mmCIF file of C-alpha atoms in Angstrom:
data_model
loop_
_atom_site.group_PDB
_atom_site.id
_atom_site.type_symbol
_atom_site.label_atom_id
_atom_site.label_comp_id
_atom_site.label_asym_id
_atom_site.label_seq_id
_atom_site.Cartn_x
_atom_site.Cartn_y
_atom_site.Cartn_z
ATOM 1 C CA MET A 1 -11.946 -40.293 -34.302
ATOM 2 C CA ARG A 2 -14.306 -40.055 -31.358
ATOM 3 C CA LYS A 3 -11.799 -41.828 -29.144
ATOM 4 C CA LYS A 4 -9.106 -39.352 -30.032
ATOM 5 C CA VAL A 5 -11.322 -36.359 -29.449
ATOM 6 C CA GLY A 6 -12.507 -37.882 -26.210
ATOM 7 C CA SER A 7 -8.990 -38.494 -25.003
ATOM 8 C CA ALA A 8 -7.953 -34.970 -25.904
ATOM 9 C CA VAL A 9 -10.912 -33.509 -24.027
ATOM 10 C CA ALA A 10 -10.168 -35.703 -21.040
ATOM 11 C CA VAL A 11 -6.577 -34.556 -21.005
ATOM 12 C CA ALA A 12 -7.686 -30.938 -21.276
ATOM 13 C CA VAL A 13 -10.078 -31.320 -18.377
ATOM 14 C CA LEU A 14 -7.451 -33.018 -16.243
ATOM 15 C CA ALA A 15 -4.809 -30.475 -17.101
ATOM 16 C CA THR A 16 -7.182 -27.582 -16.421
ATOM 17 C CA GLY A 17 -8.117 -29.091 -13.109
ATOM 18 C CA ALA A 18 -4.481 -29.532 -12.222
ATOM 19 C CA GLY A 19 -3.777 -25.951 -13.190
ATOM 20 C CA MET A 20 -6.637 -24.639 -11.111
ATOM 21 C CA LEU A 21 -5.568 -26.791 -8.197
ATOM 22 C CA GLY A 22 -2.110 -25.339 -8.480
ATOM 23 C CA ALA A 23 -3.514 -21.822 -8.586
ATOM 24 C CA ALA A 24 -5.675 -22.498 -5.568
ATOM 25 C CA THR A 25 -2.761 -23.956 -3.670
ATOM 26 C CA GLY A 26 -0.644 -20.970 -4.605
ATOM 27 C CA SER A 27 -3.270 -18.526 -3.380
ATOM 28 C CA ALA A 28 -3.327 -20.231 -0.016
ATOM 29 C CA GLU A 29 0.346 -19.507 0.455
ATOM 30 C CA ILE A 30 0.915 -15.890 1.392
ATOM 31 C CA ALA A 31 3.712 -14.351 -0.589
ATOM 32 C CA HIS A 32 6.318 -12.205 1.097
ATOM 33 C CA GLU A 33 8.499 -9.654 -0.587
ATOM 34 C CA SER A 34 10.225 -6.396 0.112
ATOM 35 C CA LEU A 35 8.122 -3.306 -0.314
ATOM 36 C CA PRO A 36 9.018 -1.397 -3.464
ATOM 37 C CA THR A 37 11.530 1.343 -3.016
ATOM 38 C CA LYS A 38 10.178 4.824 -3.358
ATOM 39 C CA THR A 39 9.855 5.819 -6.972
ATOM 40 C CA THR A 40 9.273 9.144 -8.620
ATOM 41 C CA ALA A 41 5.952 10.687 -7.676
ATOM 42 C CA PRO A 42 3.183 10.427 -10.272
ATOM 43 C CA THR A 43 2.549 13.417 -12.488
ATOM 44 C CA TYR A 44 -0.547 15.276 -11.374
ATOM 45 C CA ALA A 45 -2.766 17.817 -13.080
ATOM 46 C CA THR A 46 -2.688 21.341 -11.699
ATOM 47 C CA ASN A 47 -5.691 23.590 -11.162
ATOM 48 C CA ALA A 48 -5.928 27.353 -11.602
ATOM 49 C CA SER A 49 -4.710 27.872 -8.052
ATOM 50 C CA GLY A 50 -1.586 25.857 -8.722
ATOM 51 C CA GLN A 51 -2.759 22.921 -6.635
ATOM 52 C CA ARG A 52 -1.907 19.421 -7.813
ATOM 53 C CA TYR A 53 -4.825 17.022 -7.898
ATOM 54 C CA GLY A 54 -5.364 13.391 -8.790
ATOM 55 C CA SER A 55 -5.534 9.804 -7.663
ATOM 56 C CA VAL A 56 -3.109 8.347 -5.157
ATOM 57 C CA ALA A 57 -3.398 4.895 -6.710
ATOM 58 C CA ASP A 58 0.130 4.970 -8.121
ATOM 59 C CA ILE A 59 2.083 6.424 -5.231
ATOM 60 C CA THR A 60 4.741 4.457 -3.372
ATOM 61 C CA SER A 61 4.863 6.736 -0.330
ATOM 62 C CA PRO A 62 2.346 9.030 1.389
ATOM 63 C CA ASP A 63 4.591 12.027 0.759
ATOM 64 C CA GLN A 64 3.850 11.631 -2.958
ATOM 65 C CA GLU A 65 0.196 12.461 -2.467
ATOM 66 C CA PRO A 66 -1.050 15.568 -4.298
ATOM 67 C CA ASP A 67 -2.569 18.634 -2.663
ATOM 68 C CA LEU A 68 -6.037 17.427 -3.631
ATOM 69 C CA ILE A 69 -6.585 13.677 -3.332
ATOM 70 C CA GLN A 70 -9.220 11.987 -5.459
ATOM 71 C CA ALA A 71 -11.955 10.683 -3.184
ATOM 72 C CA GLN A 72 -15.506 9.496 -3.299
ATOM 73 C CA ALA A 73 -17.917 11.555 -1.244
ATOM 74 C CA THR A 74 -20.580 9.895 0.858
ATOM 75 C CA ASN A 75 -23.148 10.915 -1.770
ATOM 76 C CA GLY A 76 -21.278 8.862 -4.378
ATOM 77 C CA GLU A 77 -19.792 11.858 -6.184
ATOM 78 C CA THR A 78 -16.121 11.731 -7.093
ATOM 79 C CA GLY A 79 -14.078 14.764 -6.183
ATOM 80 C CA TYR A 80 -11.061 15.727 -4.147
ATOM 81 C CA VAL A 81 -10.192 16.201 -0.507
ATOM 82 C CA TYR A 82 -7.388 18.382 0.734
ATOM 83 C CA LYS A 83 -4.407 16.317 1.820
ATOM 84 C CA THR A 84 -3.840 18.735 4.681
ATOM 85 C CA GLU A 85 -7.361 18.163 5.991
ATOM 86 C CA LEU A 86 -7.195 14.412 5.478
ATOM 87 C CA ASP A 87 -3.824 14.137 7.204
ATOM 88 C CA GLU A 88 -5.035 16.237 10.101
ATOM 89 C CA ALA A 89 -8.076 14.021 10.525
ATOM 90 C CA THR A 90 -6.172 10.729 10.286
ATOM 91 C CA GLY A 91 -3.295 11.926 12.438
ATOM 92 C CA ALA A 92 -0.812 11.524 9.578
ATOM 93 C CA SER A 93 0.374 15.113 9.919
ATOM 94 C CA LYS A 94 1.037 14.867 13.646
ATOM 95 C CA LYS A 95 4.661 15.223 14.683
ATOM 96 C CA PHE A 96 4.820 13.023 17.725
ATOM 97 C CA SER A 97 7.961 13.234 19.808
ATOM 98 C CA SER A 98 7.462 9.793 21.307
ATOM 99 C CA PRO A 99 5.249 6.703 20.964
ATOM 100 C CA GLU A 100 3.656 7.662 24.277
ATOM 101 C CA GLU A 101 2.544 10.942 22.748
ATOM 102 C CA ALA A 102 1.046 9.105 19.795
ATOM 103 C CA LEU A 103 -0.866 6.828 22.128
ATOM 104 C CA ALA A 104 -2.148 9.801 24.101
ATOM 105 C CA TRP A 105 -3.390 11.388 20.876
ATOM 106 C CA GLN A 106 -5.031 8.102 19.973
ATOM 107 C CA ASP A 107 -6.927 8.101 23.245
ATOM 108 C CA THR A 108 -8.306 11.567 22.553
ATOM 109 C CA ARG A 109 -9.600 10.425 19.147
ATOM 110 C CA ALA A 110 -11.214 7.206 20.270
ATOM 111 C CA GLY A 111 -14.629 6.728 18.741
ATOM 112 C CA LYS A 112 -14.651 10.085 16.976
ATOM 113 C CA SER A 113 -15.331 10.578 13.280
ATOM 114 C CA THR A 114 -14.199 13.626 11.354
ATOM 115 C CA THR A 115 -15.981 15.018 8.321
ATOM 116 C CA ILE A 116 -14.154 17.022 5.666
ATOM 117 C CA ASN A 117 -15.363 18.544 2.420
ATOM 118 C CA VAL A 118 -15.032 17.006 -1.015
ATOM 119 C CA TYR A 119 -14.361 19.544 -3.752
ATOM 120 C CA GLN A 120 -14.247 19.719 -7.478
ATOM 121 C CA SER A 121 -10.741 19.861 -8.918
ATOM 122 C CA ASP A 122 -10.731 23.642 -8.444
ATOM 123 C CA GLY A 123 -10.427 23.071 -4.726
ATOM 124 C CA ARG A 124 -13.270 25.508 -4.064
ATOM 125 C CA SER A 125 -16.599 24.056 -5.158
ATOM 126 C CA VAL A 126 -17.911 21.669 -2.503
ATOM 127 C CA ILE A 127 -19.695 18.618 -3.917
ATOM 128 C CA GLY A 128 -19.986 16.440 -0.836
ATOM 129 C CA VAL A 129 -18.315 15.263 2.319
ATOM 130 C CA PHE A 130 -15.847 12.556 3.275
ATOM 131 C CA VAL A 131 -15.845 10.900 6.678
ATOM 132 C CA ILE A 132 -12.670 9.741 8.390
ATOM 133 C CA GLN A 133 -13.744 6.942 10.651
ATOM 134 C CA PRO A 134 -12.109 5.906 13.902
ATOM 135 C CA ALA A 135 -10.342 2.632 13.218
ATOM 136 C CA GLU A 136 -11.259 -0.520 15.011
ATOM 137 C CA SER A 137 -8.108 -2.302 16.022
ATOM 138 C CA GLY A 138 -6.770 -5.367 17.700
ATOM 139 C CA PRO A 139 -4.129 -8.106 17.661
ATOM 140 C CA ALA A 140 -3.985 -10.541 14.804
ATOM 141 C CA SER A 141 -2.319 -13.871 14.374
ATOM 142 C CA MET B 1 -23.639 6.296 6.768
ATOM 143 C CA SER B 2 -24.421 4.266 3.682
ATOM 144 C CA GLN B 3 -24.540 4.997 0.048
ATOM 145 C CA GLN B 4 -25.068 3.331 -3.239
ATOM 146 C CA GLY B 5 -21.813 2.810 -5.069
ATOM 147 C CA PRO B 6 -21.178 1.841 -8.640
ATOM 148 C CA GLU B 7 -22.419 -1.458 -9.944
ATOM 149 C CA PRO B 8 -20.001 -4.368 -9.700
ATOM 150 C CA ILE B 9 -17.907 -4.733 -12.776
ATOM 151 C CA GLU B 10 -16.093 -7.618 -14.317
ATOM 152 C CA LEU B 11 -12.354 -7.178 -14.111
ATOM 153 C CA HIS B 12 -11.474 -9.236 -17.103
ATOM 154 C CA ALA B 13 -12.905 -10.089 -20.432
ATOM 155 C CA PRO B 14 -15.562 -12.753 -20.215
ATOM 156 C CA ARG B 15 -14.206 -16.224 -20.718
ATOM 157 C CA THR B 16 -15.017 -17.620 -24.075
ATOM 158 C CA TYR B 17 -14.113 -21.107 -25.006
ATOM 159 C CA ALA B 18 -13.486 -21.854 -28.632
ATOM 160 C CA MET B 19 -12.075 -25.069 -29.950
ATOM 161 C CA PRO B 20 -9.123 -24.173 -32.121
ATOM 162 C CA ILE B 21 -9.095 -25.456 -35.655
ATOM 163 C CA VAL B 22 -5.733 -26.941 -36.384
ATOM 164 C CA LEU B 23 -4.853 -28.058 -39.845
ATOM 165 C CA ARG B 24 -1.847 -30.233 -40.261
ATOM 166 C CA SER B 25 0.037 -31.082 -43.361
ATOM 167 C CA GLY B 26 -0.987 -34.692 -42.947
ATOM 168 C CA ASP B 27 -4.707 -33.987 -42.984
ATOM 169 C CA VAL B 28 -6.663 -34.856 -46.025
ATOM 170 C CA MET B 29 -9.718 -32.642 -46.235
ATOM 171 C CA ASN B 30 -12.297 -34.233 -48.450
ATOM 172 C CA VAL B 31 -15.845 -33.057 -48.173
ATOM 173 C CA GLY B 32 -18.137 -35.910 -47.245
ATOM 174 C CA ARG B 33 -15.283 -38.261 -46.429
ATOM 175 C CA PRO B 34 -13.570 -39.095 -43.158
ATOM 176 C CA VAL B 35 -10.430 -37.126 -42.419
ATOM 177 C CA LYS B 36 -7.308 -39.232 -42.445
ATOM 178 C CA ARG B 37 -4.466 -38.461 -40.065
ATOM 179 C CA HIS B 38 -0.984 -39.669 -39.536
ATOM 180 C CA GLY B 39 -0.111 -41.193 -36.118
ATOM 181 C CA ARG B 40 1.622 -38.036 -34.936
ATOM 182 C CA SER B 41 -1.639 -36.072 -35.229
ATOM 183 C CA ARG B 42 -2.771 -37.491 -31.916
ATOM 184 C CA ILE B 43 0.291 -36.090 -30.206
ATOM 185 C CA ALA B 44 -0.367 -32.732 -31.828
ATOM 186 C CA ARG B 45 -3.939 -32.789 -30.582
ATOM 187 C CA LEU B 46 -2.785 -33.594 -27.076
ATOM 188 C CA LEU B 47 -0.315 -30.728 -27.199
ATOM 189 C CA VAL B 48 -3.089 -28.384 -28.265
ATOM 190 C CA ALA B 49 -5.239 -29.637 -25.409
ATOM 191 C CA PHE B 50 -2.414 -29.106 -22.928
ATOM 192 C CA SER B 51 -1.788 -25.612 -24.247
ATOM 193 C CA LEU B 52 -5.460 -24.727 -24.010
ATOM 194 C CA ALA B 53 -5.683 -26.073 -20.476
ATOM 195 C CA ALA B 54 -2.593 -24.197 -19.395
ATOM 196 C CA TYR B 55 -3.979 -20.998 -20.905
ATOM 197 C CA LEU B 56 -7.316 -21.367 -19.143
ATOM 198 C CA ALA B 57 -5.611 -22.057 -15.843
ATOM 199 C CA MET B 58 -3.713 -18.788 -16.098
ATOM 200 C CA ILE B 59 -6.728 -16.542 -16.780
ATOM 201 C CA PRO B 60 -7.302 -14.404 -13.668
ATOM 202 C CA VAL B 61 -10.622 -14.939 -12.022
ATOM 203 C CA ALA B 62 -13.067 -12.109 -11.386
ATOM 204 C CA ALA B 63 -13.280 -10.320 -8.079
ATOM 205 C CA HIS B 64 -15.520 -12.187 -5.704
ATOM 206 C CA ALA B 65 -17.062 -11.489 -2.362
ATOM 207 C CA GLY B 66 -15.144 -12.649 0.657
ATOM 208 C CA TRP B 67 -11.640 -12.288 2.017
ATOM 209 C CA ALA B 68 -8.572 -11.363 0.011
ATOM 210 C CA GLN B 69 -5.218 -10.092 1.140
ATOM 211 C CA SER B 70 -2.128 -8.582 -0.348
ATOM 212 C CA THR B 71 1.381 -9.906 -0.433
ATOM 213 C CA VAL B 72 3.133 -9.416 2.896
ATOM 214 C CA GLY B 73 5.582 -6.560 2.497
ATOM 215 C CA TRP B 74 8.879 -6.480 4.352
ATOM 216 C CA TYR B 75 10.805 -3.362 5.175
ATOM 217 C CA THR B 76 13.616 -2.256 7.440
ATOM 218 C CA ASN B 77 13.606 0.889 9.531
ATOM 219 C CA SER B 78 16.443 1.918 11.837
ATOM 220 C CA GLY B 79 17.816 -1.592 11.840
ATOM 221 C CA HIS B 80 14.521 -3.245 12.662
ATOM 222 C CA ASN B 81 12.571 -5.432 10.276
ATOM 223 C CA TYR B 82 8.827 -5.045 9.884
ATOM 224 C CA GLN B 83 6.076 -6.681 7.874
ATOM 225 C CA SER B 84 2.671 -5.484 6.762
ATOM 226 C CA TYR B 85 -0.189 -6.321 4.482
ATOM 227 C CA ALA B 86 -3.647 -5.119 3.486
ATOM 228 C CA ALA B 87 -6.801 -7.193 3.348
ATOM 229 C CA VAL B 88 -10.349 -6.690 2.211
ATOM 230 C CA ASN B 89 -13.414 -8.621 3.233
ATOM 231 C CA THR B 90 -16.716 -8.174 1.452
ATOM 232 C CA ALA B 91 -20.260 -9.423 1.688
ATOM 233 C CA PRO B 92 -23.278 -8.303 -0.312
ATOM 234 C CA GLY B 93 -23.619 -4.605 0.492
ATOM 235 C CA SER B 94 -20.648 -4.223 2.787
ATOM 236 C CA VAL B 95 -16.869 -3.994 2.721
ATOM 237 C CA ASN B 96 -14.222 -4.035 5.434
ATOM 238 C CA ALA B 97 -10.616 -2.989 4.906
ATOM 239 C CA TYR B 98 -7.789 -4.116 7.165
ATOM 240 C CA THR B 99 -4.200 -3.050 7.567
ATOM 241 C CA TYR B 100 -1.849 -5.363 9.445
ATOM 242 C CA ALA B 101 1.614 -4.455 10.679
ATOM 243 C CA GLY B 102 4.085 -6.048 13.029
ATOM 244 C CA PRO B 103 7.748 -6.749 13.792
ATOM 245 C CA ARG B 104 9.422 -9.547 11.844
ATOM 246 C CA ASP B 105 12.263 -10.517 14.104
ATOM 247 C CA PHE B 106 12.193 -8.450 17.285
ATOM 248 C CA THR B 107 9.805 -7.367 19.990
ATOM 249 C CA ALA B 108 8.392 -3.953 19.164
ATOM 250 C CA PRO B 109 7.738 -1.843 22.270
ATOM 251 C CA THR B 110 4.338 -0.278 22.874
ATOM 252 C CA GLY B 111 3.456 2.408 20.369
ATOM 253 C CA TRP B 112 6.324 1.669 17.985
ATOM 254 C CA ILE B 113 4.063 0.674 15.114
ATOM 255 C CA GLY B 114 1.153 2.588 13.623
ATOM 256 C CA MET B 115 -1.279 1.925 10.814
ATOM 257 C CA ARG B 116 -4.481 2.999 9.150
ATOM 258 C CA ALA B 117 -6.840 1.409 6.647
ATOM 259 C CA ARG B 118 -8.149 2.663 3.334
ATOM 260 C CA ILE B 119 -10.864 1.447 1.014
ATOM 261 C CA MET B 120 -10.143 2.263 -2.625
ATOM 262 C CA ASN B 121 -12.337 1.837 -5.682
ATOM 263 C CA THR B 122 -11.354 0.744 -9.156
ATOM 264 C CA ALA B 123 -11.217 4.362 -10.340
ATOM 265 C CA GLY B 124 -8.445 5.099 -7.852
ATOM 266 C CA SER B 125 -10.578 7.127 -5.467
ATOM 267 C CA VAL B 126 -10.233 6.888 -1.728
ATOM 268 C CA VAL B 127 -13.670 5.756 -0.616
ATOM 269 C CA ALA B 128 -13.073 5.487 3.121
ATOM 270 C CA GLU B 129 -10.152 5.967 5.455
ATOM 271 C CA SER B 130 -9.589 5.380 9.120
ATOM 272 C CA SER B 131 -7.610 7.428 11.572
ATOM 273 C CA ASN B 132 -4.193 6.188 12.663
ATOM 274 C CA VAL B 133 -3.863 3.436 15.229
ATOM 275 C CA TYR B 134 -0.725 2.899 17.307
ATOM 276 C CA THR B 135 0.002 -0.387 19.023
ATOM 277 C CA PRO B 136 -1.190 -0.188 22.657
ATOM 278 C CA GLN B 137 0.995 -3.099 23.677
ATOM 279 C CA SER B 138 4.334 -4.601 22.730
ATOM 280 C CA LEU B 139 4.340 -7.008 19.802
ATOM 281 C CA THR B 140 6.524 -10.081 19.588
ATOM 282 C CA ALA B 141 8.308 -11.146 16.429
ATOM 283 C CA GLY B 142 5.909 -12.384 13.789
ATOM 284 C CA SER B 143 2.778 -11.011 15.408
ATOM 285 C CA TYR B 144 0.554 -8.326 13.958
ATOM 286 C CA TRP B 145 -1.690 -5.518 15.070
ATOM 287 C CA SER B 146 -4.547 -4.446 12.836
ATOM 288 C CA ALA B 147 -6.603 -1.391 12.025
ATOM 289 C CA TYR B 148 -9.816 -1.803 10.126
ATOM 290 C CA LEU B 149 -12.917 0.016 9.037
ATOM 291 C CA GLY B 150 -16.107 -0.896 7.253
ATOM 292 C CA ARG B 151 -18.687 0.656 4.982
ATOM 293 C CA SER B 152 -22.083 -0.397 3.716
ATOM 294 C CA ILE B 153 -21.565 0.070 0.011
ATOM 295 C CA VAL B 154 -21.964 -1.863 -3.207
ATOM 296 C CA GLY B 155 -19.211 -2.122 -5.770
ATOM 297 C CA THR B 156 -15.697 -3.378 -6.363
ATOM 298 C CA TRP B 157 -13.008 -2.414 -3.882
ATOM 299 C CA TYR B 158 -9.514 -3.009 -2.701
ATOM 300 C CA SER B 159 -7.702 -2.263 0.512
ATOM 301 C CA TRP B 160 -4.473 -0.346 0.766
ATOM 302 C CA GLY B 161 -2.944 0.573 4.073
ATOM 303 C CA VAL B 162 -0.374 2.918 5.499
ATOM 304 C CA THR B 163 1.887 1.750 8.319
ATOM 305 C CA TYR B 164 4.323 3.587 10.564
ATOM 306 C CA ALA B 165 7.560 2.577 12.239
ATOM 307 C CA TRP B 166 9.159 4.536 15.067
ATOM 308 C CA ASN B 167 12.740 5.433 14.112
ATOM 309 C CA GLY B 168 13.780 6.770 17.494
ATOM 310 C CA SER B 169 12.682 10.334 16.971
ATOM 311 C CA SER B 170 9.659 10.219 14.661
ATOM 312 C CA TYR B 171 7.496 7.876 12.620
ATOM 313 C CA ASP B 172 8.338 6.856 9.065
ATOM 314 C CA ALA B 173 5.435 5.902 6.811
ATOM 315 C CA TYR B 174 5.218 2.936 4.434
ATOM 316 C CA MET B 175 2.468 1.856 2.072
ATOM 317 C CA THR B 176 1.357 -1.760 2.171
ATOM 318 C CA PHE B 177 0.904 -3.763 -0.967
ATOM 319 C CA LYS B 178 -2.589 -3.445 -2.390
ATOM 320 C CA SER B 179 -5.112 -6.182 -1.745
ATOM 321 C CA PRO B 180 -6.876 -7.888 -4.653
ATOM 322 C CA TYR B 181 -10.251 -6.541 -5.760
ATOM 323 C CA GLN B 182 -13.373 -7.850 -4.078
ATOM 324 C CA ASN B 183 -17.048 -7.227 -4.831
ATOM 325 C CA SER B 184 -19.641 -6.235 -2.287
#
């Protein structure tokens, strides 16, 4: 009886170890796959001003973002930032006519942070601020 | 600027290990007496052990501190193939989010590729976001450029980037895959 239980436990331990080894090996290999094609935009709630608000966690493209994007203010409060203000601060709304123009814009923004308001879902009541940081950047292997 | 974020949370139910009770038709259950089994019971026990081991091996592990990255996403824009991914790196009290983008099979001229980094929390809120970065040099096939930002915060986070590809007259935007969760 003890031998059988012992052998079963030993097999379980070995099999678990093998499984974990396989998982670890798998995680070391970086998977590649095509990005998902754009799907229908998530359904957002609408405030009294007719502005859509919600999380961007389920979007497949930046153009699916709502008018008010769920964000965490620097004081820890959860609210919403205006997409227009966020896009202006990140440069997402810029209509560059050439890569050179984009690079020139980048030079003007070097090292500068931008602070925008965080609102309640009504889009009016300010509950904090959100800081768009200048990105560090560099080549990567 | 620093702040205190939510407490780290477990992302899965705690592991509990319970030995299954398996009764077979060949078992003779007599109180106070040894249980008799047929020879095939050993095979059944081994199968149970294998099943249990396989199940345990498939349970996702909790978010940890350290480096984690998303699947590399491939996309084609104006006949050119690109690749991108998001990564997050955490240590106690701090998190860094990275967005990587580069050409797959051609040399991308200066400024052709853009990107920005985002830190997201488990509630789906954007916690931090960088401004856009455009490649200040040409990139050869298979190489990457990165944009990253960091915050001194405590909690559970993932990274999710936006990348841009020049189509000849404007930039088209693509989301990266999301990185796994990591705790800080």
